[in-house]
Structures are given as C-alpha cells and as structure tokens.
Amino acid sequence: MIAYNPINLDNSDVRQQAAAALSKNIITQEEFDRIYAAYPCSLYTPNFFVRIGLFLLTILAALCCLGLFMLASGGSDKSLGALFIFFGVIAYGVLELFIHVRGIFRAGIDDALLLIAALMIVIGCNFLSYHMRPLVESGMILVLALFGFIRYADRLMAVVSFAAFLCLIFYRSGESPIGRTLLPFVVMAVSVVLYLLFTRLSALSRLRFYRSGLVLLRVAALLSFYAAGNYYVVREVNAFISHHSGAIALGFLWWTLTGLVPILYIIRGVQKKDLVFLWTGLGLVAAAVFTFRFYYHILPAELAMIICGSILIAGAWSLIRWLHEPKYGFTSADINDPALLEGLPIEGLILAESFRPAAGQPMDKGVHFGGGTSGGGGAGGGY
C-alpha cells in the first residue's frame, strides 16, 4: 500500500493543524509546543522553494547518471530501451531507499525520482516496441501513474492517471464510427461517475492520506465534463478525428452546455459551500467567454476587456461590502482575525492534547480531608 509510515503522516497532519491554529491565535505557543512534542514526526518536508531546488538538482543528477549509462551501452534501439527501463527501475529503488532511510515526503527529491522512473519506463517501452499503439501506451501510463498515486500519494500522478484514462477512452472510442459519434456523451457520463466515486472515497477515513489527490481528481472530473460539452473542444476533436473542419451536429446543445455548465457549478458551490464546485465554475466562466469570443466578435477586444474588467471590479467591490458581515456561511473578512474565529471549535484532537496536563505533573486536587471517629469516653481519630 502506501510507502510512508501512517503514524508519521497522521502526526504530520496534526502538526499542520496546530501550526494553523497558532497562526490564528487560537492556541498559545506553549500549547503548540506540547502538541509538537506529543506527536513526533520523522518525515522531512521542506518549504516550497527548497522543494523546487531539490527537484531540479535531482533531475540534473539523474540526467548525469543516465548519460554515463548511455556511454557504456550500445547505440541500438533495443539496448537503449533496455537501459531506460533498467534506469527507471533503479529510480524506483532509490526512491524507496530515500523514503525509508531519509524519511523524505514531498521534498522535491521524491517527486523527481517518481517522475523520472515513470518516464524512463515509458520511453524504454517505446524504444523496444518501435511503433506502440496509442491505446496500449495510454494503458501503460495509466498503470504507472496509478501505482505512483497509490504507493506514494503523489498528486501529480493522480492527475496523470486521470488524463491517461480519458486518453484510453478516446482512442478506444475512436476505433468505431458509433464510438466517435458518442464520444462526448461517453466522456460526460464517465466524468459524472468518477466524480461521485472520488467524492465518496475522499470521505473514507482509511483513505485520508489520499484526500489532497482526490480533491484534484474531483476538479479534473468537473473539467473533463465541461470539456466534453464545450463547443470549441467538440468541434476541434471532431475535426481531428474526421480530418475535416466545419459545423458540427447538435451545435445548439454544445453552445448551451458551454454557457450553462459554469453557472450550474457556481450555483452548486454556493448551495453546498463546496469550494471545488465554486472555484471550478468561476474559472470555467472565463473559458466560456473565450469560446464565445473565438467564434463571435461583437466588440473589439480592447473594449470588451474594459467592459468585463469594470463589471468584475464593481461586482467584487459589492460582494466585499455585502459580505463584510458573514451571510449564509460566506464572509469577506480576514479568516486570520482572532475576533472572527472566537468561539469556533478547534479540532478535537488538538483540543484534547492542548489542554491535557503535562506528563509527570500531578493534577491539583485541592484540600483533601480524611475522616473523624469518636468512641467511648473520648475522641480518637485523625484528620
């Protein structure tokens, strides 16, 4: 299953929640230090810029090693193919070694090694097979990317596996005239099913380490559903398959889906307080506008951008003013403002650890009285 220690991943998540609570002044520094000490984590996860630097250095080191291997090998396609596959397997082995010995987790090194391993195997198989069918290549990429997501919880591999699966559907459907005709509807149906599946999987506690990747897969499913009904995409794909451009059937349906789907995404996101739907819908509004502008030029581009920009500025200013006080679960106030967060519940795990007495320090039980006894001609006993 996953290559990382689940306890380390859980403790890392608790530390991240505690750091977020500390930055919002929900907990004190002393409470944060106690949480940090109570949940040890041996994983190494640097900041974003260090991660980029380590990624580039790993790529450079791997290319240098590959160059040395290529100097020692022959020049034939078969020898190069076998070398690339061997180098990909070696990259997987080095990745496992770094994870278990150095404890790297999203450190740039593991990202680069995983990407190199998958690419080397794909390139090597292409050298060995000469003319690999796109359908077979898509299936191979799907298997490698799915393995990378399941084994290493890599979010890029999750997106690549989804794209490879769509390519698999595309090439499989393109083999028959009926499949080419029904391709947009097939992709939309598959996108709906996969979105529901990803949403259900992300709610399972045993798959908590894959939630960030599943969120990206939900976004990818929403994007693929829209792309399958976008007029520009449908027309260009049809031209690519049939080798001639021109008007397409059911044009009114594709134009309706192009303009309506982003609005439905936004409405769904507002109703369910779902940021995945909301941000995806807002982004796709721009795609719908650009699609319309590609075929119909009602206004000059400069004037259209001025009008749209003015509308967006006025709308944003109005929403900021209206949502200054929270309404229906939305607010424009700074979420880091302690006054806004006052009274909100903290994660139960952090609360329990934050207010638990320190180890080895007995709790103050107050004044404790014993009991008194009396008997016979006098009193006896003790307090």
PDB file of C-alpha atoms in Angstrom, residues 313-327 330-333:
ATOM      1  CA  ILE A 313     -14.363  45.220 -10.229  1.00  0.00           C
ATOM      2  CA  ALA A 314     -17.847  46.541  -9.452  1.00  0.00           C
ATOM      3  CA  GLY A 315     -19.118  43.053  -8.633  1.00  0.00           C
ATOM      4  CA  ALA A 316     -16.141  42.245  -6.411  1.00  0.00           C
ATOM      5  CA  TRP A 317     -16.465  45.561  -4.540  1.00  0.00           C
ATOM      6  CA  SER A 318     -20.192  44.985  -3.997  1.00  0.00           C
ATOM      7  CA  LEU A 319     -19.633  41.439  -2.720  1.00  0.00           C
ATOM      8  CA  ILE A 320     -16.877  42.571  -0.355  1.00  0.00           C
ATOM      9  CA  ARG A 321     -19.162  45.231   1.106  1.00  0.00           C
ATOM     10  CA  TRP A 322     -22.140  42.893   1.355  1.00  0.00           C
ATOM     11  CA  LEU A 323     -20.151  40.037   2.927  1.00  0.00           C
ATOM     12  CA  HIS A 324     -18.352  42.217   5.455  1.00  0.00           C
ATOM     13  CA  GLU A 325     -20.709  40.581   7.942  1.00  0.00           C
ATOM     14  CA  PRO A 326     -20.936  36.797   7.471  1.00  0.00           C
ATOM     15  CA  LYS A 327     -24.009  35.774   5.479  1.00  0.00           C
ATOM     16  CA  PHE A 330     -19.706  33.279   3.441  1.00  0.00           C
ATOM     17  CA  THR A 331     -17.646  36.274   4.550  1.00  0.00           C
ATOM     18  CA  SER A 332     -15.120  38.706   3.089  1.00  0.00           C
ATOM     19  CA  ALA A 333     -13.444  39.264   6.468  1.00  0.00           C
TER      20      ALA A 333
END
